[in-house]
Short mmCIF file of C-alpha atoms and ligand atoms in Angstrom, two decimals:
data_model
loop_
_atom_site.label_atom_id
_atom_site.label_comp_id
_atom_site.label_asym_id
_atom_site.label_seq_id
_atom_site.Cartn_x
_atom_site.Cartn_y
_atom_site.Cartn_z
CA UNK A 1 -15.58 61.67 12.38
CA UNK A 2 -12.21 64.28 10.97
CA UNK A 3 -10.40 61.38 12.82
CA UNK A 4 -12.14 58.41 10.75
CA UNK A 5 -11.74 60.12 7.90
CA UNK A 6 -8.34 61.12 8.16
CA UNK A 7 -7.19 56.80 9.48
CA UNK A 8 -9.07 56.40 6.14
CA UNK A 9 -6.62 58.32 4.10
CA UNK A 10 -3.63 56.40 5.90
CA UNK A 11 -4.89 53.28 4.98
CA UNK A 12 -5.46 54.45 1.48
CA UNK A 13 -1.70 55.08 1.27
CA UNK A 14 -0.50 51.95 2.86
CA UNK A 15 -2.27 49.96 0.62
CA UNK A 16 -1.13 52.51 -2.38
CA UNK A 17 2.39 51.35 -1.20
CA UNK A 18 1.74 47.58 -0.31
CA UNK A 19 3.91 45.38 -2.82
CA UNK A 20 1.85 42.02 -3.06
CA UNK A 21 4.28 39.07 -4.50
CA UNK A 22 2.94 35.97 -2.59
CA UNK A 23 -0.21 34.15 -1.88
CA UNK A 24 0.95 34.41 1.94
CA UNK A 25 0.92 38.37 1.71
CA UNK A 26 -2.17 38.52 -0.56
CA UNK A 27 -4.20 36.60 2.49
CA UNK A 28 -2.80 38.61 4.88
CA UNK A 29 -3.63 41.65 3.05
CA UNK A 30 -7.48 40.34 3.21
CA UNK A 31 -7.42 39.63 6.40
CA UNK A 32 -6.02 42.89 7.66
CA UNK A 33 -8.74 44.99 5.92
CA UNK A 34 -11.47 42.76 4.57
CA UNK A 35 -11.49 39.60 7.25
CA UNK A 36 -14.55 39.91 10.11
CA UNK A 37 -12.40 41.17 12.06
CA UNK A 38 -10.21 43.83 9.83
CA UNK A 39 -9.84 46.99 9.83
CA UNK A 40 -12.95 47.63 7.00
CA UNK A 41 -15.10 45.96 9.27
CA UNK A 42 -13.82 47.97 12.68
CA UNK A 43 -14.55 51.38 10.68
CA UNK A 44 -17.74 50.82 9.65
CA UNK A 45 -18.10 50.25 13.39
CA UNK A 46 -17.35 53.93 14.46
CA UNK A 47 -20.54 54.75 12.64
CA UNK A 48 -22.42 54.45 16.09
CA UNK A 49 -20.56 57.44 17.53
CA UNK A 50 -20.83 59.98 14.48
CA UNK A 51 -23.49 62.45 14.50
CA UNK A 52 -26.76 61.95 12.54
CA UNK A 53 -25.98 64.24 10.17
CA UNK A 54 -22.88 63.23 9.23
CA UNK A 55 -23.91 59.57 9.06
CA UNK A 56 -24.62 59.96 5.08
CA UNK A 57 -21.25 61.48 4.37
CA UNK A 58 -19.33 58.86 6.43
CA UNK A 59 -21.26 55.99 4.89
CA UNK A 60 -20.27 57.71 1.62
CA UNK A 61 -16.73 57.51 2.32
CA UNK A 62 -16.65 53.91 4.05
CA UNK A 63 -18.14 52.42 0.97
CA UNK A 64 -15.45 53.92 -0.94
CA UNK A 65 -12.90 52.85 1.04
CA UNK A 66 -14.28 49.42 1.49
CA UNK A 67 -14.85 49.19 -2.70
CA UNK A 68 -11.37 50.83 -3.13
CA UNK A 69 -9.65 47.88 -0.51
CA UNK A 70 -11.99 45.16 -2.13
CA UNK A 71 -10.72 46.20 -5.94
CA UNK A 72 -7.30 45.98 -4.76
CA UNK A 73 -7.46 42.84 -3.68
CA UNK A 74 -9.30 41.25 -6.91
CA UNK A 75 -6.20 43.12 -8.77
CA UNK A 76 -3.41 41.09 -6.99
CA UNK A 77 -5.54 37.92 -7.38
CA UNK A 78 -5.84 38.30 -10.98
CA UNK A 79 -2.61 39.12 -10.78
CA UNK A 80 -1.15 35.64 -9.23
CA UNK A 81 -3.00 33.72 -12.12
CA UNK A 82 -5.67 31.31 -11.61
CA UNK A 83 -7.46 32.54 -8.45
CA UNK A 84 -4.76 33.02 -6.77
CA UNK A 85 -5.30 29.58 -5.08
CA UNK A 86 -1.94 28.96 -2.56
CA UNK A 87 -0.72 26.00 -5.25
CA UNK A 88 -1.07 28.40 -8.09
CA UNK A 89 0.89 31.11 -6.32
CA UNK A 90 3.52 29.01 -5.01
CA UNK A 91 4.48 27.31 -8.90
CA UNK A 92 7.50 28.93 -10.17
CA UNK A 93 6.85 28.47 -13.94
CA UNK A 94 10.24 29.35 -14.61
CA UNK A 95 11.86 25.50 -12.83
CA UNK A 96 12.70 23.07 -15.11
CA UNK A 97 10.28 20.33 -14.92
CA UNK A 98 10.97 16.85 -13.18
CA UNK A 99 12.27 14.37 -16.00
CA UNK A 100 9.76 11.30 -16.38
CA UNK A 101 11.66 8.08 -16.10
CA UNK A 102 12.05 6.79 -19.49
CA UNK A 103 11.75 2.93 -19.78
CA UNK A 104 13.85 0.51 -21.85
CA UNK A 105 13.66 -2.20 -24.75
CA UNK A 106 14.09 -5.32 -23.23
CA UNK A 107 17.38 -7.16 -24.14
CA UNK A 108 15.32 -10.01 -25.89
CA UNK A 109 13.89 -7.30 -27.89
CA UNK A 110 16.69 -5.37 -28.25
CA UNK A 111 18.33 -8.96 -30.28
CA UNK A 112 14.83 -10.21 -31.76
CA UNK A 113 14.90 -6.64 -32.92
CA UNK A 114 18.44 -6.96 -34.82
CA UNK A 115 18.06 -10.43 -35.46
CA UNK A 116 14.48 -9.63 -37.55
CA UNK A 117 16.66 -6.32 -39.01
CA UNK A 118 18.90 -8.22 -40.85
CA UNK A 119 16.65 -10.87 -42.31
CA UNK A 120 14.01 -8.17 -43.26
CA UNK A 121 17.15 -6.48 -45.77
CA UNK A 122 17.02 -9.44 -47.44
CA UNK A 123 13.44 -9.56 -48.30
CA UNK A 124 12.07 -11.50 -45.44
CA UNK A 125 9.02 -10.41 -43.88
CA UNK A 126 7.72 -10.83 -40.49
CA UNK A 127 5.28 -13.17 -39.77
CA UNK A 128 3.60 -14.02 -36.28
CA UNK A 129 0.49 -16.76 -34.84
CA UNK A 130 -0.63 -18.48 -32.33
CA UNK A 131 0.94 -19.56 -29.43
CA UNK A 132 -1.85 -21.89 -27.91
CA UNK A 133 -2.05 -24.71 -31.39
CA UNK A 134 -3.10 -27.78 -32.09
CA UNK A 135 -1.35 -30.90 -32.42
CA UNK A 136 -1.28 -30.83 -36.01
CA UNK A 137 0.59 -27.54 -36.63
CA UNK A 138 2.90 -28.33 -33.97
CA UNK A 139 3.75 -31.55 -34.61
CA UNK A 140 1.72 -33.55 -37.34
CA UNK A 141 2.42 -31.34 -39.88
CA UNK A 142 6.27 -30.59 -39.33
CA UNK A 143 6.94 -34.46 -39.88
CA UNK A 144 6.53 -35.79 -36.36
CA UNK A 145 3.60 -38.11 -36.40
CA UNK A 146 1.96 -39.81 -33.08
CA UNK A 147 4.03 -41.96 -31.25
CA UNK A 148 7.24 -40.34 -33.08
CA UNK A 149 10.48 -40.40 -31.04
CA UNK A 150 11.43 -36.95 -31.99
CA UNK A 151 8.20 -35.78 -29.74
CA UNK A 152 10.02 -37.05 -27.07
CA UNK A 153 12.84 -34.04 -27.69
CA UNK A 154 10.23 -31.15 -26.63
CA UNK A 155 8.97 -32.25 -23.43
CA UNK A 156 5.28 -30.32 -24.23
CA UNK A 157 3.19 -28.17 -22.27
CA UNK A 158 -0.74 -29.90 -23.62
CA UNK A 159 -3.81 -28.14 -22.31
CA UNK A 160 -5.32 -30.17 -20.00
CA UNK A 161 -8.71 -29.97 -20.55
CA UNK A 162 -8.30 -30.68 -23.95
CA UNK A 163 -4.84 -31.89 -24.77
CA UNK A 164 -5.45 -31.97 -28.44
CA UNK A 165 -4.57 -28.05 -27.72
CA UNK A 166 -0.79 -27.45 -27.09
CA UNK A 167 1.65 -24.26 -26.20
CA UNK A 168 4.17 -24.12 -29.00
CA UNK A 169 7.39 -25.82 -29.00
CA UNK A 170 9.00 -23.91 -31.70
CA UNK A 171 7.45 -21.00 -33.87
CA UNK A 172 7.09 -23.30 -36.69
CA UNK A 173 3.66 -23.97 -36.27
CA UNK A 174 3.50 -20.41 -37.76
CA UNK A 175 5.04 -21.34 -40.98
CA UNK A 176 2.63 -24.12 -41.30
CA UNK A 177 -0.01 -21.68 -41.31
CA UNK A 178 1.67 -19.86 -43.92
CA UNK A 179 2.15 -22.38 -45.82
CA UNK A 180 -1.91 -23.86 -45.91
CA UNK A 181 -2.25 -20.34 -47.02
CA UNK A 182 -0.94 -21.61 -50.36
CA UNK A 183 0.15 -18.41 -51.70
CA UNK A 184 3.64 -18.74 -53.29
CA UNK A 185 6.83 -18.03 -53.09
CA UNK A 186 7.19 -17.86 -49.18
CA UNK A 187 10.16 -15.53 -47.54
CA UNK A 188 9.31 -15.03 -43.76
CA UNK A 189 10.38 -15.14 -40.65
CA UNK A 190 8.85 -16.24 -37.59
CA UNK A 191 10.06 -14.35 -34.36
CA UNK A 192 7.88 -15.43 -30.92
CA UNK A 193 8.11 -17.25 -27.48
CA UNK A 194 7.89 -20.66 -27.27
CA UNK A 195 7.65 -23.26 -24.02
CA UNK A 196 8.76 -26.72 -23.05
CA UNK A 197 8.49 -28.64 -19.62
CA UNK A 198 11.75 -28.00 -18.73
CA UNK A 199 13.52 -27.59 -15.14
CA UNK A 200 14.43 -24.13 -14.34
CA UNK A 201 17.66 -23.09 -14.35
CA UNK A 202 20.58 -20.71 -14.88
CA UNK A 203 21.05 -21.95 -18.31
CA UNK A 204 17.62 -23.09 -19.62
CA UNK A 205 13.64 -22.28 -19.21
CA UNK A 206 10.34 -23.66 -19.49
CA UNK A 207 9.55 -20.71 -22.42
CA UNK A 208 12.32 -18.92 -24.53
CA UNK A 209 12.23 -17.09 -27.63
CA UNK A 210 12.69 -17.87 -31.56
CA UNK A 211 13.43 -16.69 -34.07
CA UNK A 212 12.90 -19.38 -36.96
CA UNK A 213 13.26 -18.32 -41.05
CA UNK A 214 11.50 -20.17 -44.15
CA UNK A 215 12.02 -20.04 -47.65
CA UNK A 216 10.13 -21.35 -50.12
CA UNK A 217 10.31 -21.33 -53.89
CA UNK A 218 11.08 -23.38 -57.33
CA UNK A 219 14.72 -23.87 -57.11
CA UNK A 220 15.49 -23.24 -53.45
CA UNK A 221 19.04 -25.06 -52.72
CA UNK A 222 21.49 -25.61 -49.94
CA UNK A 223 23.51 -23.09 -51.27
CA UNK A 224 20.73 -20.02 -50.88
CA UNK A 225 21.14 -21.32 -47.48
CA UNK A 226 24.38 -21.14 -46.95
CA UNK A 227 24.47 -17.40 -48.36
CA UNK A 228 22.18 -16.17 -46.59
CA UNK A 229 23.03 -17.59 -43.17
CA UNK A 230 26.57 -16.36 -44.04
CA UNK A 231 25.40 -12.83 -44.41
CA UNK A 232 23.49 -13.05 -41.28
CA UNK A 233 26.41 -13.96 -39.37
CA UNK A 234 28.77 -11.24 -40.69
CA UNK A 235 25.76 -8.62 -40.17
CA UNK A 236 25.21 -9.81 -36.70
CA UNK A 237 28.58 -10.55 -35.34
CA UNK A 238 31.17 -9.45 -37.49
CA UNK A 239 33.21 -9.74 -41.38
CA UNK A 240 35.95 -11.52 -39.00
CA UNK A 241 33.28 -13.94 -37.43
CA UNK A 242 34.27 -17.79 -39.30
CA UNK A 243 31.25 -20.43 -39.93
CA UNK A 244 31.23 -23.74 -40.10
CA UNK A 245 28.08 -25.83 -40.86
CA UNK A 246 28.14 -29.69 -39.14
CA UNK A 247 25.67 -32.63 -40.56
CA UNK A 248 22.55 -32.82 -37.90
CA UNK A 249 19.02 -34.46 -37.96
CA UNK A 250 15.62 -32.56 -37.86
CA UNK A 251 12.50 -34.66 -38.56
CA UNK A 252 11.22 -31.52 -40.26
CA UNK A 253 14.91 -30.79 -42.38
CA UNK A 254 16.45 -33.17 -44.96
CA UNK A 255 19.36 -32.76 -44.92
CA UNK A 256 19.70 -31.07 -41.98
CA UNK A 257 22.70 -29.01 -40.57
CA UNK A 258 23.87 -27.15 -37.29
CA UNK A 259 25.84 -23.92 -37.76
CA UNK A 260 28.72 -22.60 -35.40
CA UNK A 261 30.66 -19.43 -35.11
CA UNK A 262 33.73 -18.53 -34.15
CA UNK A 263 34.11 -18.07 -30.56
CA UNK A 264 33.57 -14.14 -29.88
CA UNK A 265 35.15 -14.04 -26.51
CA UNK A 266 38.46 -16.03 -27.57
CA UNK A 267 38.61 -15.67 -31.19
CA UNK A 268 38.55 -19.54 -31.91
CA UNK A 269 41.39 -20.09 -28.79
CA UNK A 270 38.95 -21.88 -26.79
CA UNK A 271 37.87 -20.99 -23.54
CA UNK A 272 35.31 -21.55 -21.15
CA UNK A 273 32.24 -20.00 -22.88
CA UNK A 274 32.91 -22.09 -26.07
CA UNK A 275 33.83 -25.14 -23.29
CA UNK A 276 37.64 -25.38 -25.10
CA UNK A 277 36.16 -25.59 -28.19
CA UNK A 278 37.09 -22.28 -30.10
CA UNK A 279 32.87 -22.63 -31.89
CA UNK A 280 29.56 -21.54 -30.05
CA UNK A 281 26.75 -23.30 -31.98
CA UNK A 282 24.02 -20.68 -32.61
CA UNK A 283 21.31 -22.68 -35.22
CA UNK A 284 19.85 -25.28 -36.80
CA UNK A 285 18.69 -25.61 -40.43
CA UNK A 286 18.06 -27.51 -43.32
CA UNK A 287 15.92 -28.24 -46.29
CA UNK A 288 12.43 -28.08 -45.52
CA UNK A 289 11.45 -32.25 -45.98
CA UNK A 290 9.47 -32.66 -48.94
CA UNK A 291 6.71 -34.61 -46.67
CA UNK A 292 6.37 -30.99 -44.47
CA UNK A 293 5.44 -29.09 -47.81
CA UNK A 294 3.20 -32.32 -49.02
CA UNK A 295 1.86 -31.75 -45.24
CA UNK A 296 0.62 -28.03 -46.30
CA UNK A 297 -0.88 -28.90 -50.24
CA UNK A 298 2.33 -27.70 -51.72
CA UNK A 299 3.88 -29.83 -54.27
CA UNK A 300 7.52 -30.93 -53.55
CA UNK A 301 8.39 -31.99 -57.34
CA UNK A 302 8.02 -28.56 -58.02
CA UNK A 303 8.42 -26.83 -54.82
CA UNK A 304 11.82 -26.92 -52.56
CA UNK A 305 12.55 -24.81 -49.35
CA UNK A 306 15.15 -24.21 -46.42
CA UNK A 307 14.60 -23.38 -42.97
CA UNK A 308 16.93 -22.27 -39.77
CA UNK A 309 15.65 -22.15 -36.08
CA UNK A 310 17.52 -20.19 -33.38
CA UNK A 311 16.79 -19.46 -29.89
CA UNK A 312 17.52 -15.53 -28.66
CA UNK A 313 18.04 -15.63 -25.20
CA UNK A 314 21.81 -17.64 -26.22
CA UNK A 315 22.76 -14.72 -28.33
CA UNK A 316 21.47 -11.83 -25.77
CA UNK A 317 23.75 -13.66 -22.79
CA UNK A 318 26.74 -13.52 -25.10
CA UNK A 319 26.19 -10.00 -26.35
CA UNK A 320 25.07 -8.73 -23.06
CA UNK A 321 27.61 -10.57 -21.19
CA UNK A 322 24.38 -11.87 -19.00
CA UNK A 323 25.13 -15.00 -16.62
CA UNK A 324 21.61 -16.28 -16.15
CA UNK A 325 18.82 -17.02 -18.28
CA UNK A 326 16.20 -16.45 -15.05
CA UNK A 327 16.67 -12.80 -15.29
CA UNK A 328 15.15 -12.26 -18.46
CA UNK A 329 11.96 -12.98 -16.63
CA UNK A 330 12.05 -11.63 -13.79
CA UNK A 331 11.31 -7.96 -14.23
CA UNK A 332 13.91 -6.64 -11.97
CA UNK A 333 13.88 -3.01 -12.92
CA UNK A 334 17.45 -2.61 -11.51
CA UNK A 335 18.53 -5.38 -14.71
CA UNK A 336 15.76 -3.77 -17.29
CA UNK A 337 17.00 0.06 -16.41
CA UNK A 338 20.83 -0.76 -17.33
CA UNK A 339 19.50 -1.57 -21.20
CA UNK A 340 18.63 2.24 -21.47
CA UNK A 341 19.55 3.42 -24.74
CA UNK A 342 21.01 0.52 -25.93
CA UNK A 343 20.42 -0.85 -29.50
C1 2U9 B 1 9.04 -25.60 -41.29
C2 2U9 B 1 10.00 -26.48 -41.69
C3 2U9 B 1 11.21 -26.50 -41.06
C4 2U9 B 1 13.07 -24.81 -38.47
C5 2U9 B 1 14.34 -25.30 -37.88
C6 2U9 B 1 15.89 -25.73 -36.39
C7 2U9 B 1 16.40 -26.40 -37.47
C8 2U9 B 1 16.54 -25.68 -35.08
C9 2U9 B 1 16.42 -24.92 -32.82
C10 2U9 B 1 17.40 -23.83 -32.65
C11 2U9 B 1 17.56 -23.56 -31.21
C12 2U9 B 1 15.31 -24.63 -31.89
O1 2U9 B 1 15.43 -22.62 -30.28
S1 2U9 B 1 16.03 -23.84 -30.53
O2 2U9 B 1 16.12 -24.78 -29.49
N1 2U9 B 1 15.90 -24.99 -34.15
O3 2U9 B 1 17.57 -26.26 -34.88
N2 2U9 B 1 14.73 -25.13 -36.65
S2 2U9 B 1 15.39 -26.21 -38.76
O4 2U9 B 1 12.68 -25.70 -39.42
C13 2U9 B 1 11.47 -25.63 -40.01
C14 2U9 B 1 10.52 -24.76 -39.61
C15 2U9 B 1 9.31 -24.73 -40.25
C16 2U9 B 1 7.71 -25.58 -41.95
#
C-alpha cells in the first residue's frame, strides 16, 4: 500500500510538470493514465493485494488521483479550443489564409462596358429585351417587309416549330419596343447578343454582340449625329483618332452612313489590319426612316430620329490585340484569366 501511495505521488508530479502543446501529446497523455490499459486503471488494480482495512483509505486516494488525472486532461482540452478534436489542434490560426481565385470581366464586357460608359455621359440610358422576337419587331417594323431583299443580308436563325418566332438579328427589335411604348423623347441604347446563320470562323460567328443607339425627338438632325458619334470616338479611342463618315444604305436609315476611324495600329499609313487602307470601319448609322417611326404610332412630320449599330467583338480584337473571334466563346480559362484587372 506505502508503495501505491508513494507511485501515486510520482505521477502527481509528472503530470504537475507535463507541458501539453499538441493534440498528439494530449492523446497520449490519456492514454498513459486514463486509456483501459493506463496507469489509472493498473492502480486501481493493486486494490486486490491491500489489506481490508486499508481498502477505504486507498480507494480514497485512487479516486483522487483518478479525478485529479481526469481534470487535467479536460484543462488541456479546453485549452486546444473546440474539443480538442486533431483538426482543431492542428490549425495554426496565425497562417495567412489561401487566396480565393478571383475571376474576371469578360473582354466583351469589359468593351460593352466602356462602350455603354460613354453613351450613358451623354444622357443615354440603357435599355435591354428579348432575344427570342417575332417577325414583326425584327423585321416588319424596321422597314424590311416579306419578301424584302434586305432579309436576305441576315441569314436568320427562325424557330422551327413556329417560325413566326425568330432569334434577333440586331438589337433593334429592342428599340421597336421602345418605341410602341410611345413615351417621348427617346435617348437609349441597346447593348445585347445577337445571331445569324453564319459559318464559323476566325473572323465571324453565328451570334455576336451590339451595341446599337437611338435618338428620338422634334428636331433630331444629321448633325446631332455627327456630334455625338464624334465624341464617342475621341472618348473611346483617342482626341488624335480622325473620322470620316461614307454614304451607305440601311432599309431602316435614310440617309444612311458608315463611319471609319483612323487606323490605330498605323496611324492612317496603312497596313495589314486596315488591309492598306489607313481606316477601320467601326459603324453604321443614319436617320431613323420616317416609315420605322410611322411603324411604332409615332408621327414623322413631327418626330425625326438617328440611329448607329456597331458590333463589339471588332473593337475588343483591336483593343485586345485578339486574333480570333472563336475564343470569345469558348471559355478557356487560360484566355478569360489574362483579362484580370483590366478595365
Ligand atoms: C431603329 C432604327 C434604326 C441601327 C443601325 C446600323 C446602321 C449598322 C451594323 C453595325 C455592325 C450591325 O453589328 S453590325 O453588323 N449596324 O450598320 N445599325 S443603323 O438602326 C436602327 C435601329 C433601330 C428603330
Amino acid at each position: 500500500m506505502e508503495q501505491v501511495l508513494q507511485q501515486i505521488e510520482t505521477f502527481k508530479k509528472e503530470i504537475e510538470a507535463l507541458q501539453i502543446d499538441s493534440a498528439k501529446a494530449l492523446e497520449e497523455y490519456r492514454i498513459k493514465f486514463l486509456g483501459t490499459k493506463g496507469l489509472v486503471k493498473s492502480l486501481m488494480g493493486e486494490m486486490k493485494n491491500v489489506a481490508n482495512e486499508q481498502k477505504k483509505a486507498f480507494g480514497q486516494s485512487m479516486n483522487e488521483f483518478k479525478q485529479f488525472a481526469e481534470a487535467k486532461y479536460e484543462e488541456w482540452k479546453a485549452l486546444a479550443g473546440d474539443g480538442a478534436s486533431d483538426t482543431a489542434a492542428k490549425i495554426d490560426l496565425s497562417l495567412p489564409g489561401d487566396a480565393l481565385p478571383i475571376g474576371s470581366r469578360h473582354p466583351i464586357s469589359l468593351m460593352r462596358n466602356r462602350i455603354v460608359n460613354i453613351f450613358q455621359r451623354l444622357g443615354f440610358a440603357v435599355a435591354e429585351g428579348p432575344e427570342i422576337d417575332d417577325d414583326f419587331h425584327n423585321f416588319t417594323a424596321l422597314n424590311l417587309p416579306e419578301n424584302h431583299p434586305a432579309r436576305d443580308m441576315q441569314d436568320t436563325f427562325y424557330i422551327s416549330t413556329d417560325p413566326a418566332w425568330l432569334l434577333r438579328t440586331h438589337t433593334s427589335n429592342v428599340q421597336i419596343h421602345e418605341m410602341q411604348k410611345g413615351k417621348l423623347p427617346i435617348r437609349i441604347i441597346t447593348p445585347g447578343r445577337v445571331y445569324r446563320n453564319e459559318t464559323i470562323s476566325a473572323r465571324s460567328h453565328c451570334f455576336f454582340h451590339q451595341v446599337e443607339g437611338l435618338y428620338v425627338d422634334e428636331k433630331v438632325s444629321f448633325a446631332d449625329l455627327k456630334q455625338t458619334l464624334y465624341f464617342f470616338v475621341q472618348e473611346m479611342f483617342g482626341k488624335d483618332v480622325k473620322v470620316r463618315f461614307r454614304p451607305s444604305y440601311f432599309p431602316f436609315t435614310e440617309p444612311s452612313a458608315e463611319m471609319d476611324i483612323s487606323c490605330l495600329l498605323c496611324n492612317g499609313a496603312g497596313c495589314n489590319v486596315c488591309k492598306k487602307t489607313g481606316w477601320l470601319e467601326i459603324l453604321g448609322c443614319g436617320m431613323v426612316h420616317p416609315k420605322v417611326l410611322e411603324n411604332c404610332g409615332i408621327d414623322s412630320n413631327k418626330y425625326s430620329g438617328f440611329a448607329f449599330g456597331m458590333g463589339i467583338e471588332r473593337p475588343a480584337l483591336l483593343k485586345y490585340g485578339i486574333k480570333d473571334i472563336r475564343l470569345f466563346s469558348e471559355n478557356d480559362v487560360r484566355f478569360l484569366k489574362q483579362f484580370t484587372g483590366a478595365v
